[in-house]
PDB file of C-alpha atoms and ligand atoms in Angstrom:
ATOM      1  CA  MET U  18      12.465 -19.768   8.774  1.00 88.00           C
ATOM      2  CA  LYS U  19      10.095 -16.923  10.061  1.00 95.00           C
ATOM      3  CA  LYS U  20       6.901 -17.951  11.694  1.00 97.00           C
ATOM      4  CA  LEU U  21       3.766 -17.870   9.512  1.00 98.00           C
ATOM      5  CA  ILE U  22       1.069 -16.504  11.648  1.00 98.00           C
ATOM      6  CA  ALA U  23      -2.094 -17.182   9.475  1.00 98.00           C
ATOM      7  CA  GLY U  24      -5.665 -15.710  10.219  1.00 98.00           C
ATOM      8  CA  ASN U  25      -8.611 -17.575   8.979  1.00 98.00           C
ATOM      9  CA  TRP U  26     -11.390 -15.437   9.092  1.00 98.00           C
ATOM     10  CA  LYS U  27     -13.905 -18.128   8.077  1.00 98.00           C
ATOM     11  CA  MET U  28     -17.333 -16.989   7.077  1.00 98.00           C
ATOM     12  CA  ASN U  29     -17.323 -13.956   9.537  1.00 98.00           C
ATOM     13  CA  GLY U  30     -17.995 -10.290   9.324  1.00 97.00           C
ATOM     14  CA  SER U  31     -19.185  -7.865   6.770  1.00 98.00           C
ATOM     15  CA  LYS U  32     -17.500  -5.620   3.947  1.00 98.00           C
ATOM     16  CA  ASP U  33     -17.231  -2.858   6.680  1.00 98.00           C
ATOM     17  CA  GLU U  34     -16.026  -5.258   9.357  1.00 98.00           C
ATOM     18  CA  SER U  35     -13.333  -6.832   7.029  1.00 98.00           C
ATOM     19  CA  ARG U  36     -12.048  -3.301   6.107  1.00 98.00           C
ATOM     20  CA  ALA U  37     -11.836  -2.255   9.692  1.00 98.00           C
ATOM     21  CA  LEU U  38      -9.953  -5.232  10.487  1.00 98.00           C
ATOM     22  CA  ILE U  39      -7.211  -5.193   7.752  1.00 98.00           C
ATOM     23  CA  ALA U  40      -6.961  -1.358   8.744  1.00 97.00           C
ATOM     24  CA  ALA U  41      -6.376  -2.178  12.307  1.00 98.00           C
ATOM     25  CA  ILE U  42      -3.834  -4.914  11.474  1.00 97.00           C
ATOM     26  CA  VAL U  43      -1.893  -2.523   9.246  1.00 97.00           C
ATOM     27  CA  ASN U  44      -2.186   0.301  11.565  1.00 96.00           C
ATOM     28  CA  GLU U  45      -0.651  -1.735  14.677  1.00 95.00           C
ATOM     29  CA  LEU U  46       1.851  -3.272  12.529  1.00 95.00           C
ATOM     30  CA  SER U  47       3.094  -0.170  11.209  1.00 93.00           C
ATOM     31  CA  GLN U  48       3.403   1.185  14.854  1.00 94.00           C
ATOM     32  CA  ASP U  49       5.472  -1.997  15.782  1.00 94.00           C
ATOM     33  CA  GLU U  50       7.079  -3.254  12.669  1.00 93.00           C
ATOM     34  CA  ALA U  51       9.686  -5.394  14.688  1.00 95.00           C
ATOM     35  CA  ILE U  52       6.802  -7.961  14.835  1.00 96.00           C
ATOM     36  CA  LEU U  53       7.712  -8.813  10.978  1.00 96.00           C
ATOM     37  CA  ASP U  54      11.259  -9.563  11.939  1.00 95.00           C
ATOM     38  CA  ASN U  55      10.116 -13.084  13.274  1.00 94.00           C
ATOM     39  CA  ALA U  56       6.742 -13.505  11.642  1.00 96.00           C
ATOM     40  CA  GLU U  57       5.103 -13.430   8.351  1.00 97.00           C
ATOM     41  CA  ILE U  58       1.613 -12.366   8.480  1.00 98.00           C
ATOM     42  CA  LEU U  59      -1.159 -13.933   6.267  1.00 98.00           C
ATOM     43  CA  VAL U  60      -4.856 -13.180   6.395  1.00 98.00           C
ATOM     44  CA  CYS U  61      -7.486 -15.217   4.504  1.00 98.00           C
ATOM     45  CA  PRO U  62     -10.741 -13.156   4.434  1.00 98.00           C
ATOM     46  CA  PRO U  63     -14.185 -14.360   2.938  1.00 98.00           C
ATOM     47  CA  VAL U  64     -13.544 -14.620  -0.936  1.00 98.00           C
ATOM     48  CA  LEU U  65     -16.039 -11.606  -1.360  1.00 98.00           C
ATOM     49  CA  TYR U  66     -13.541  -9.264   0.519  1.00 98.00           C
ATOM     50  CA  LEU U  67     -10.316 -10.389  -1.214  1.00 98.00           C
ATOM     51  CA  GLY U  68     -10.563  -6.788  -3.317  1.00 98.00           C
ATOM     52  CA  ASP U  69     -10.929  -5.058  -0.128  1.00 98.00           C
ATOM     53  CA  VAL U  70      -8.130  -6.546   1.587  1.00 98.00           C
ATOM     54  CA  ARG U  71      -6.068  -6.123  -1.257  1.00 98.00           C
ATOM     55  CA  HIS U  72      -6.673  -2.389  -1.651  1.00 97.00           C
ATOM     56  CA  ALA U  73      -5.893  -1.955   2.115  1.00 96.00           C
ATOM     57  CA  LEU U  74      -2.561  -3.712   1.609  1.00 97.00           C
ATOM     58  CA  HIS U  75      -1.576  -1.780  -1.453  1.00 93.00           C
ATOM     59  CA  GLY U  76       1.815  -0.533  -0.865  1.00 85.00           C
ATOM     60  CA  TYR U  77       2.043  -2.733   2.401  1.00 89.00           C
ATOM     61  CA  PRO U  78       3.453  -6.040   1.000  1.00 87.00           C
ATOM     62  CA  SER U  79       4.613  -7.275   4.500  1.00 88.00           C
ATOM     63  CA  VAL U  80       0.923  -8.769   4.988  1.00 96.00           C
ATOM     64  CA  VAL U  81      -0.033 -11.365   2.480  1.00 98.00           C
ATOM     65  CA  PHE U  82      -3.387 -12.610   1.980  1.00 98.00           C
ATOM     66  CA  GLY U  83      -5.037 -15.696   0.603  1.00 98.00           C
ATOM     67  CA  ALA U  84      -8.313 -17.650   0.333  1.00 98.00           C
ATOM     68  CA  GLN U  85     -10.040 -20.408   2.247  1.00 98.00           C
ATOM     69  CA  ASP U  86     -10.827 -22.987  -0.580  1.00 98.00           C
ATOM     70  CA  VAL U  87     -10.630 -23.245  -4.376  1.00 98.00           C
ATOM     71  CA  SER U  88     -12.599 -25.211  -7.069  1.00 98.00           C
ATOM     72  CA  LEU U  89     -11.564 -28.639  -8.266  1.00 98.00           C
ATOM     73  CA  TYR U  90     -11.851 -27.269 -11.867  1.00 98.00           C
ATOM     74  CA  ASP U  91     -10.053 -24.887 -14.038  1.00 98.00           C
ATOM     75  CA  ASN U  92     -13.200 -22.809 -15.498  1.00 97.00           C
ATOM     76  CA  GLY U  93     -16.601 -23.415 -16.959  1.00 98.00           C
ATOM     77  CA  ALA U  94     -19.799 -24.617 -15.892  1.00 98.00           C
ATOM     78  CA  TYR U  95     -19.210 -24.825 -12.064  1.00 98.00           C
ATOM     79  CA  THR U  96     -21.855 -22.633 -10.604  1.00 98.00           C
ATOM     80  CA  GLY U  97     -20.547 -21.010  -7.455  1.00 97.00           C
ATOM     81  CA  ASP U  98     -17.080 -22.102  -7.876  1.00 98.00           C
ATOM     82  CA  ILE U  99     -13.823 -19.847  -7.943  1.00 98.00           C
ATOM     83  CA  SER U 100     -10.689 -20.983  -9.696  1.00 98.00           C
ATOM     84  CA  ALA U 101      -7.121 -20.920  -8.597  1.00 98.00           C
ATOM     85  CA  LYS U 102      -6.592 -18.591 -11.536  1.00 98.00           C
ATOM     86  CA  MET U 103      -9.241 -16.120 -10.205  1.00 98.00           C
ATOM     87  CA  LEU U 104      -7.757 -16.340  -6.745  1.00 98.00           C
ATOM     88  CA  LYS U 105      -4.344 -15.487  -8.386  1.00 98.00           C
ATOM     89  CA  ASP U 106      -5.863 -12.941 -10.236  1.00 98.00           C
ATOM     90  CA  ALA U 107      -7.336 -11.415  -6.957  1.00 98.00           C
ATOM     91  CA  GLY U 108      -3.987 -11.257  -5.682  1.00 97.00           C
ATOM     92  CA  CYS U 109      -3.652 -14.253  -3.428  1.00 98.00           C
ATOM     93  CA  SER U 110      -0.686 -16.037  -2.408  1.00 98.00           C
ATOM     94  CA  TYR U 111      -1.967 -18.755  -0.300  1.00 98.00           C
ATOM     95  CA  VAL U 112      -4.949 -20.983  -0.325  1.00 98.00           C
ATOM     96  CA  ILE U 113      -6.315 -22.988   2.686  1.00 98.00           C
ATOM     97  CA  LEU U 114      -7.119 -26.502   1.548  1.00 98.00           C
ATOM     98  CA  GLY U 115      -9.001 -29.381   3.444  1.00 98.00           C
ATOM     99  CA  HIS U 116     -10.058 -27.461   6.533  1.00 98.00           C
ATOM    100  CA  SER U 117     -12.086 -29.849   8.670  1.00 98.00           C
ATOM    101  CA  GLU U 118     -15.104 -27.607   8.341  1.00 98.00           C
ATOM    102  CA  ARG U 119     -14.951 -28.262   4.638  1.00 98.00           C
ATOM    103  CA  ARG U 120     -14.146 -32.164   5.097  1.00 97.00           C
ATOM    104  CA  GLN U 121     -17.211 -32.162   7.402  1.00 97.00           C
ATOM    105  CA  TYR U 122     -19.993 -29.837   5.683  1.00 97.00           C
ATOM    106  CA  HIS U 123     -18.942 -30.253   2.103  1.00 97.00           C
ATOM    107  CA  GLY U 124     -17.730 -33.950   2.059  1.00 97.00           C
ATOM    108  CA  GLU U 125     -13.947 -33.153   0.794  1.00 98.00           C
ATOM    109  CA  SER U 126     -11.842 -36.086   0.513  1.00 98.00           C
ATOM    110  CA  ASP U 127      -8.020 -36.243   0.590  1.00 98.00           C
ATOM    111  CA  ALA U 128      -8.178 -36.847  -3.051  1.00 98.00           C
ATOM    112  CA  ASP U 129     -10.156 -33.618  -3.621  1.00 98.00           C
ATOM    113  CA  ILE U 130      -7.611 -31.854  -1.519  1.00 98.00           C
ATOM    114  CA  LYS U 131      -4.741 -33.192  -3.672  1.00 98.00           C
ATOM    115  CA  VAL U 132      -6.518 -31.809  -6.848  1.00 98.00           C
ATOM    116  CA  LYS U 133      -6.969 -28.368  -5.354  1.00 98.00           C
ATOM    117  CA  ALA U 134      -3.323 -28.465  -4.273  1.00 98.00           C
ATOM    118  CA  GLU U 135      -2.322 -29.112  -7.867  1.00 97.00           C
ATOM    119  CA  LYS U 136      -4.455 -26.289  -9.148  1.00 98.00           C
ATOM    120  CA  VAL U 137      -3.052 -23.846  -6.425  1.00 98.00           C
ATOM    121  CA  LEU U 138       0.570 -24.710  -7.145  1.00 97.00           C
ATOM    122  CA  ALA U 139      -0.068 -24.498 -10.836  1.00 97.00           C
ATOM    123  CA  GLN U 140      -0.978 -20.802 -10.273  1.00 97.00           C
ATOM    124  CA  ASP U 141       2.417 -20.326  -8.331  1.00 97.00           C
ATOM    125  CA  MET U 142       0.230 -20.018  -5.025  1.00 98.00           C
ATOM    126  CA  VAL U 143       1.107 -21.859  -1.759  1.00 98.00           C
ATOM    127  CA  PRO U 144      -1.508 -24.546  -0.524  1.00 98.00           C
ATOM    128  CA  VAL U 145      -2.140 -24.602   3.295  1.00 98.00           C
ATOM    129  CA  ILE U 146      -3.106 -28.260   3.552  1.00 98.00           C
ATOM    130  CA  CYS U 147      -5.099 -29.115   6.900  1.00 98.00           C
ATOM    131  CA  VAL U 148      -4.909 -32.262   8.669  1.00 98.00           C
ATOM    132  CA  GLY U 149      -6.081 -33.345  12.234  1.00 98.00           C
ATOM    133  CA  GLU U 150      -7.906 -36.068  14.182  1.00 98.00           C
ATOM    134  CA  THR U 151     -11.241 -35.955  15.995  1.00 96.00           C
ATOM    135  CA  GLU U 152     -11.445 -36.288  19.408  1.00 95.00           C
ATOM    136  CA  SER U 153     -12.733 -40.004  19.307  1.00 97.00           C
ATOM    137  CA  GLU U 154      -9.780 -40.679  16.924  1.00 97.00           C
ATOM    138  CA  ARG U 155      -7.406 -39.356  19.538  1.00 96.00           C
ATOM    139  CA  ASP U 156      -9.284 -41.129  22.258  1.00 95.00           C
ATOM    140  CA  ALA U 157      -8.647 -44.301  20.406  1.00 97.00           C
ATOM    141  CA  GLY U 158      -4.952 -43.520  20.159  1.00 97.00           C
ATOM    142  CA  GLU U 159      -5.364 -43.224  16.116  1.00 98.00           C
ATOM    143  CA  GLN U 160      -4.395 -39.731  15.820  1.00 98.00           C
ATOM    144  CA  GLU U 161      -0.854 -40.600  14.089  1.00 98.00           C
ATOM    145  CA  ALA U 162      -2.621 -43.110  11.699  1.00 98.00           C
ATOM    146  CA  VAL U 163      -5.330 -40.493  10.615  1.00 98.00           C
ATOM    147  CA  VAL U 164      -2.900 -37.786   9.996  1.00 98.00           C
ATOM    148  CA  ALA U 165      -0.479 -39.951   8.172  1.00 98.00           C
ATOM    149  CA  LYS U 166      -3.478 -41.088   5.800  1.00 98.00           C
ATOM    150  CA  GLN U 167      -4.528 -37.577   5.421  1.00 98.00           C
ATOM    151  CA  LEU U 168      -1.009 -36.382   4.367  1.00 98.00           C
ATOM    152  CA  LYS U 169      -0.337 -39.355   2.011  1.00 98.00           C
ATOM    153  CA  GLY U 170      -3.804 -38.778   0.411  1.00 98.00           C
ATOM    154  CA  ALA U 171      -3.748 -34.961   0.020  1.00 98.00           C
ATOM    155  CA  ILE U 172      -0.058 -33.902  -0.676  1.00 97.00           C
ATOM    156  CA  PRO U 173       0.633 -33.598  -4.506  1.00 96.00           C
ATOM    157  CA  GLU U 174       4.134 -34.415  -6.016  1.00 90.00           C
ATOM    158  CA  LEU U 175       6.008 -31.187  -5.746  1.00 88.00           C
ATOM    159  CA  LYS U 176       8.458 -29.854  -8.013  1.00 84.00           C
ATOM    160  CA  PRO U 177      11.741 -28.924  -6.539  1.00 79.00           C
ATOM    161  CA  HIS U 178      10.839 -24.790  -6.305  1.00 81.00           C
ATOM    162  CA  GLU U 179       7.276 -25.487  -5.084  1.00 86.00           C
ATOM    163  CA  ASN U 180       6.046 -24.422  -1.816  1.00 93.00           C
ATOM    164  CA  LEU U 181       3.801 -26.297   0.649  1.00 96.00           C
ATOM    165  CA  VAL U 182       2.533 -25.489   4.233  1.00 98.00           C
ATOM    166  CA  ILE U 183       0.646 -28.075   6.621  1.00 98.00           C
ATOM    167  CA  ALA U 184      -1.573 -27.021   9.354  1.00 98.00           C
ATOM    168  CA  TYR U 185      -1.993 -29.511  12.173  1.00 98.00           C
ATOM    169  CA  GLU U 186      -5.731 -28.642  13.377  1.00 98.00           C
ATOM    170  CA  PRO U 187      -6.902 -31.190  15.781  1.00 97.00           C
ATOM    171  CA  VAL U 188     -10.860 -30.965  15.160  1.00 96.00           C
ATOM    172  CA  TRP U 189     -11.474 -31.203  18.727  1.00 95.00           C
ATOM    173  CA  ALA U 190      -9.484 -28.143  19.462  1.00 95.00           C
ATOM    174  CA  ILE U 191     -11.139 -25.879  16.788  1.00 94.00           C
ATOM    175  CA  GLY U 192     -13.351 -23.285  18.185  1.00 92.00           C
ATOM    176  CA  THR U 193     -13.739 -25.161  21.342  1.00 93.00           C
ATOM    177  CA  GLY U 194     -11.426 -23.258  23.588  1.00 90.00           C
ATOM    178  CA  LYS U 195      -9.438 -26.575  24.143  1.00 90.00           C
ATOM    179  CA  THR U 196      -5.904 -26.634  23.052  1.00 92.00           C
ATOM    180  CA  ALA U 197      -3.427 -29.280  22.291  1.00 92.00           C
ATOM    181  CA  SER U 198      -0.709 -29.078  25.000  1.00 95.00           C
ATOM    182  CA  PRO U 199       2.623 -27.811  23.604  1.00 97.00           C
ATOM    183  CA  GLN U 200       3.904 -31.260  24.113  1.00 97.00           C
ATOM    184  CA  ASP U 201       1.236 -32.975  22.289  1.00 96.00           C
ATOM    185  CA  ALA U 202       1.199 -30.626  19.547  1.00 97.00           C
ATOM    186  CA  GLU U 203       5.048 -30.826  19.201  1.00 98.00           C
ATOM    187  CA  ALA U 204       4.817 -34.546  19.254  1.00 98.00           C
ATOM    188  CA  MET U 205       2.437 -34.500  16.301  1.00 98.00           C
ATOM    189  CA  HIS U 206       4.251 -32.107  14.504  1.00 98.00           C
ATOM    190  CA  SER U 207       7.544 -33.940  14.786  1.00 98.00           C
ATOM    191  CA  PHE U 208       5.522 -36.971  13.567  1.00 98.00           C
ATOM    192  CA  ILE U 209       4.386 -34.948  10.409  1.00 98.00           C
ATOM    193  CA  ARG U 210       7.882 -33.827   9.734  1.00 97.00           C
ATOM    194  CA  SER U 211       8.909 -37.272   9.762  1.00 97.00           C
ATOM    195  CA  GLU U 212       6.129 -38.489   7.532  1.00 97.00           C
ATOM    196  CA  LEU U 213       7.116 -35.682   5.032  1.00 96.00           C
ATOM    197  CA  LYS U 214      10.342 -37.223   4.386  1.00 94.00           C
ATOM    198  CA  SER U 215       8.788 -39.768   2.281  1.00 94.00           C
ATOM    199  CA  LEU U 216       6.314 -37.429   0.561  1.00 95.00           C
ATOM    200  CA  VAL U 217       8.323 -34.295  -0.262  1.00 94.00           C
ATOM    201  CA  SER U 218      12.003 -33.669  -1.248  1.00 89.00           C
ATOM    202  CA  ALA U 219      12.502 -30.856   1.166  1.00 90.00           C
ATOM    203  CA  PRO U 220      10.585 -31.647   4.561  1.00 92.00           C
ATOM    204  CA  ASN U 221      12.611 -29.277   6.534  1.00 91.00           C
ATOM    205  CA  SER U 222      11.313 -26.479   4.239  1.00 92.00           C
ATOM    206  CA  VAL U 223       7.713 -27.252   4.839  1.00 96.00           C
ATOM    207  CA  ARG U 224       6.267 -24.999   7.465  1.00 97.00           C
ATOM    208  CA  ILE U 225       3.834 -26.829   9.786  1.00 98.00           C
ATOM    209  CA  LEU U 226       1.339 -24.738  11.629  1.00 98.00           C
ATOM    210  CA  TYR U 227      -0.702 -25.534  14.596  1.00 98.00           C
ATOM    211  CA  GLY U 228      -4.430 -24.502  14.545  1.00 97.00           C
ATOM    212  CA  GLY U 229      -7.260 -24.848  17.316  1.00 97.00           C
ATOM    213  CA  SER U 230      -8.022 -22.392  19.965  1.00 95.00           C
ATOM    214  CA  MET U 231      -4.592 -20.622  19.596  1.00 97.00           C
ATOM    215  CA  LYS U 232      -4.632 -17.254  21.412  1.00 97.00           C
ATOM    216  CA  PRO U 233      -2.326 -14.741  22.893  1.00 97.00           C
ATOM    217  CA  GLU U 234      -2.324 -16.786  26.223  1.00 97.00           C
ATOM    218  CA  ASN U 235      -1.051 -19.963  24.775  1.00 97.00           C
ATOM    219  CA  ALA U 236       0.783 -18.819  21.602  1.00 98.00           C
ATOM    220  CA  LYS U 237       4.084 -18.396  23.078  1.00 97.00           C
ATOM    221  CA  ASP U 238       4.448 -21.917  24.342  1.00 98.00           C
ATOM    222  CA  LEU U 239       3.022 -23.599  21.116  1.00 98.00           C
ATOM    223  CA  LEU U 240       5.228 -21.270  18.810  1.00 98.00           C
ATOM    224  CA  GLY U 241       8.224 -22.004  21.097  1.00 97.00           C
ATOM    225  CA  GLN U 242       8.312 -25.770  19.912  1.00 98.00           C
ATOM    226  CA  GLU U 243      10.857 -26.971  17.551  1.00 97.00           C
ATOM    227  CA  ASN U 244       8.491 -28.250  14.928  1.00 97.00           C
ATOM    228  CA  ILE U 245       5.759 -25.457  15.386  1.00 98.00           C
ATOM    229  CA  ASP U 246       6.352 -23.132  12.482  1.00 98.00           C
ATOM    230  CA  GLY U 247       3.460 -20.805  12.891  1.00 98.00           C
ATOM    231  CA  GLY U 248      -0.303 -20.838  13.688  1.00 98.00           C
ATOM    232  CA  LEU U 249      -3.465 -21.085  11.799  1.00 98.00           C
ATOM    233  CA  ILE U 250      -5.821 -18.899  13.749  1.00 98.00           C
ATOM    234  CA  GLY U 251      -9.731 -18.642  13.578  1.00 98.00           C
ATOM    235  CA  GLY U 252     -11.509 -16.774  16.414  1.00 97.00           C
ATOM    236  CA  ALA U 253      -8.641 -14.652  17.682  1.00 98.00           C
ATOM    237  CA  SER U 254      -7.683 -13.535  14.149  1.00 98.00           C
ATOM    238  CA  LEU U 255     -10.843 -11.553  14.000  1.00 98.00           C
ATOM    239  CA  LYS U 256      -9.454  -9.090  16.508  1.00 98.00           C
ATOM    240  CA  ALA U 257      -6.289  -7.147  15.476  1.00 98.00           C
ATOM    241  CA  ASP U 258      -4.716  -6.973  18.842  1.00 97.00           C
ATOM    242  CA  ALA U 259      -5.160 -10.470  19.779  1.00 98.00           C
ATOM    243  CA  PHE U 260      -3.758 -11.762  16.181  1.00 98.00           C
ATOM    244  CA  LEU U 261      -0.720  -9.478  16.494  1.00 98.00           C
ATOM    245  CA  SER U 262      -0.202 -10.358  20.025  1.00 97.00           C
ATOM    246  CA  ILE U 263       0.225 -14.054  18.729  1.00 98.00           C
ATOM    247  CA  ALA U 264       2.407 -12.727  15.985  1.00 98.00           C
ATOM    248  CA  LYS U 265       4.419 -11.137  18.675  1.00 97.00           C
ATOM    249  CA  SER U 266       4.928 -14.215  20.514  1.00 95.00           C
ATOM    250  CA  ALA U 267       6.731 -15.641  17.471  1.00 93.00           C
TER     251      ALA U 267
HETATM  252  P1  LIG B 302     -10.069 -21.437  16.163  1.00 76.86           P
HETATM  253  O1  LIG B 302      -8.535 -20.697  16.350  1.00 76.86           O
HETATM  254  O2  LIG B 302     -11.310 -20.595  16.324  1.00 76.86           O
HETATM  255  O3  LIG B 302     -10.065 -22.607  17.182  1.00 76.86           O
HETATM  256  O4  LIG B 302     -10.113 -21.841  14.782  1.00 76.86           O
HETATM  257  C1  LIG B 302      -8.840 -22.754  14.235  1.00 76.86           C
HETATM  258  C2  LIG B 302      -9.179 -22.912  12.850  1.00 76.86           C
HETATM  259  O5  LIG B 302     -10.008 -23.745  12.539  1.00 76.86           O
HETATM  260  C3  LIG B 302      -8.328 -22.183  11.845  1.00 76.86           C
HETATM  261  O6  LIG B 302      -8.420 -22.561  10.622  1.00 76.86           O
END
């Protein structure tokens, strides 16, 4: 299984900056296509710039793109929402769901994330379901219980052909410069893998990404762990060279 190297651009940049970033990614990759031997590259720009990213990737299917959230609803009077069908229409193949920032600032629950994942799967896109404990939960030794509850609450029943990605993002490591040690991350990823056994039919085919201050300096050690199947990268995904240097570590 290739590692999935995913950039979550969050709410950063402008139209021009998004265009420049995707152009730089394509340019660097076309000069070093060996990166793609071991890594699948995914970028998740702000939804407004999906069209620009799609345009830039036309004729370059090696990089796929996705969204950072989706509506709970299919269509209708939901002002400001964007449906799974619209994202599919815009060319998305993945949708990040339940990021801790959405849980924190938009009150998203595991039950919401499950409904969203079902919408995403119904459009033949891949949900990237984010889980992870806060610092106080880790200090209290509750990280496994927290993550187990999130997985159980948010993962929908999958049909055999359906595809799912889990992103383990310890909240205390997001945007803080603090990273889980490769050993702690691997311990959690292997716990997630074992939890998946009772939740999905093919736990070994689910990619489990690590997210939280992943950068070129620590990517190799993290991605070298047995159950770390890729990265969900925030800050370092906003610079083409840092992002692709992480992909190169795969
Ligand atoms: P940082 O890489 O900036 O810590 O963000 C991680 C993240 O939240 C990716 O979704």
